């Protein structure tokens, strides 16, 4: 490097890179390369801004050829980090090479997929949907509109912020992602999620039995649902969820297998009179 | 109640915009907004001209699929089919049977149909991922020649062809022709027969699977089931709405966070005044 002028990625190129990742992270999904093309399209904006010749650009882009897949929304931070690293490399930082870039990408994509899947997809979205479902009860549009506005506004703000933070921090961002404060925050969000999953269970699962036992005079001497309510209201509703959870979490059953099993239970239950939706035209 | 060809075409367009993992409108807007059955209910309602009815049909479907995580690109069900094939067909079926949209029977029917077309969505998901391999194959060859112009074409333009073939055409055909199949089935099976009773019971039980998937994503150890049971009790026994229950949950989350942070700052020897700097 003969020139002493610090190279800097323009704000325009950074924004272009962010929006291309935000839009294109999974638009050409295949099981072979998953998010690789989205990543290349995004990072090329940065490379194009930093380097002059086509050969140089092509050579730098090769760092992003390998497989990439994570939860793409929280994954914004990885793309931001590599944008920062690419800038350091263009300024002649000897520590940054293809191997280091791919080390960071490979090292972060697994943990971030876990964090993103459990916090964003597994907790934040269901919580927003649960609130929206409550607001939409009876067919109101309020809940749907609430979800559209709140989800998109918060999620896009979050993605843009962590992308730019990742760029500013470069390689040092890795510590923050696995740091203590992040762990405490994660624990709090997961606790929130656990309570709300229970509340969703209570509000939206309603499994009851009409089973009654009558004596010779035709008087009811045992009403099963009444007995169950005496133990705890909604016992069947929570019991079925726990059964399904146990089958999937402890017996490693696939969701589809559990669904088929539930269909079988429903059929047998209807046959023996344990279940009866009591329908008529 | 008939779904017209124009309505079916609009539903087809929505299914393209809202694909599961590879959505034409991207992850945040396509997959996590338009793809969700509750939001699908709003758009199906706008297309069919009955927003409250379609949203009521969508609610039980949304409960069934409330947590849909696609770890490593494997899906249990692609919700584009649930939202833009399932909701319209269930809407037609409920209307045809003369049921009230908010009734338990309508909900049961909606969930049964949702589970049925969920598998159609799975086929669409894997079909999309497979067809995109063609575009990527061409893209790699061009990248070898340092032709960077292919990046947006491979990532954003060519997948639209995939969506047209895998998503648009099947959705239009199924919503346009599927409605007569749904009504035929209804006439063949009486409501108080064994099969319909089972279907409605399945509709009551299946949301338990959806919530169990959700539970699995937030529970690591047995003691994690206690906050979950607490949430169940405040909702079922105390009758709190989900918004109210979320606020109760938030206060516990806040305490948890404060306690963890207090532990950290005392452990590392900082006074609480330094907390802001960490």
XYZ file of C-alpha atoms in Angstrom, chain B residues 113-236:
124
model
C -58.015 -27.607 7.054
C -54.894 -25.778 8.237
C -53.222 -29.059 9.210
C -54.201 -30.535 5.849
C -52.809 -27.750 3.640
C -49.776 -27.328 5.888
C -48.348 -30.368 4.106
C -48.939 -28.683 0.731
C -46.798 -25.839 2.053
C -44.015 -28.252 2.961
C -43.932 -29.520 -0.626
C -43.807 -25.893 -1.836
C -40.929 -25.114 0.519
C -38.724 -27.965 -0.661
C -39.742 -27.376 -4.294
C -38.649 -23.736 -4.066
C -35.316 -24.634 -2.486
C -34.681 -27.228 -5.195
C -35.589 -25.073 -8.190
C -33.376 -22.227 -6.921
C -30.386 -24.565 -7.358
C -30.599 -23.922 -11.135
C -30.169 -20.169 -10.690
C -27.319 -20.605 -8.217
C -25.557 -23.058 -10.522
C -25.553 -20.455 -13.278
C -24.558 -17.772 -10.760
C -21.433 -19.646 -9.630
C -20.293 -20.086 -13.234
C -20.640 -16.344 -13.868
C -18.908 -15.437 -10.603
C -15.897 -17.488 -11.713
C -15.648 -14.961 -14.552
C -15.902 -12.038 -12.083
C -19.303 -11.088 -13.464
C -20.739 -9.414 -10.348
C -23.915 -8.283 -12.109
C -25.334 -11.780 -11.573
C -25.611 -11.269 -7.793
C -28.911 -9.332 -7.769
C -30.220 -11.395 -10.705
C -29.583 -14.711 -8.944
C -30.638 -13.526 -5.508
C -33.703 -11.439 -6.323
C -34.925 -11.745 -9.915
C -34.693 -15.395 -10.974
C -36.319 -16.751 -7.772
C -39.485 -14.983 -8.932
C -39.716 -17.627 -11.698
C -39.487 -20.292 -8.990
C -42.278 -18.594 -7.050
C -44.469 -18.371 -10.136
C -44.182 -22.114 -10.801
C -44.107 -23.504 -7.244
C -46.305 -21.037 -5.403
C -48.489 -18.918 -7.677
C -49.929 -21.575 -10.005
C -50.779 -24.179 -7.291
C -52.371 -21.508 -5.061
C -54.555 -20.176 -7.874
C -55.636 -23.699 -8.887
C -56.299 -24.894 -5.348
C -58.294 -21.879 -4.225
C -60.254 -21.781 -7.482
C -61.030 -25.503 -7.805
C -60.507 -26.636 -4.207
C -63.669 -24.976 -2.932
C -65.919 -27.439 -4.763
C -63.929 -30.317 -3.250
C -64.441 -28.841 0.214
C -68.204 -28.547 -0.295
C -68.380 -32.108 -1.731
C -66.652 -33.451 1.357
C -69.040 -31.566 3.591
C -72.074 -33.017 1.839
C -70.641 -36.530 1.961
C -69.863 -36.399 5.674
C -72.631 -35.564 8.156
C -71.688 -33.296 11.049
C -72.622 -35.783 13.758
C -70.827 -38.696 12.075
C -67.661 -40.261 13.460
C -65.326 -38.625 10.931
C -66.566 -35.083 11.408
C -66.613 -35.524 15.197
C -63.011 -36.704 15.028
C -62.037 -33.801 12.771
C -63.475 -31.238 15.165
C -61.891 -32.951 18.149
C -58.576 -32.915 16.297
C -59.142 -29.210 15.790
C -59.458 -28.802 19.555
C -56.381 -30.868 20.372
C -53.917 -29.798 17.649
C -53.254 -26.322 19.103
C -51.668 -28.243 21.999
C -48.978 -29.448 19.573
C -48.296 -25.900 18.384
C -47.968 -24.615 21.941
C -45.798 -27.599 22.899
C -43.374 -26.679 20.072
C -43.281 -23.171 21.517
C -42.760 -24.550 25.018
C -39.852 -26.628 23.775
C -38.092 -23.519 22.495
C -38.143 -21.799 25.918
C -37.753 -24.743 28.324
C -34.345 -26.288 29.066
C -34.824 -27.875 32.477
C -37.790 -29.145 34.482
C -37.895 -26.073 36.761
C -38.582 -23.938 33.661
C -42.041 -25.518 33.632
C -42.974 -23.597 36.804
C -43.131 -20.128 35.181
C -45.053 -21.779 32.343
C -47.588 -23.304 34.768
C -47.797 -19.922 36.512
C -48.690 -18.287 33.179
C -51.333 -20.951 32.588
C -52.926 -20.348 35.992
C -53.070 -16.532 35.701
C -54.750 -16.935 32.350
C -57.083 -19.900 32.959
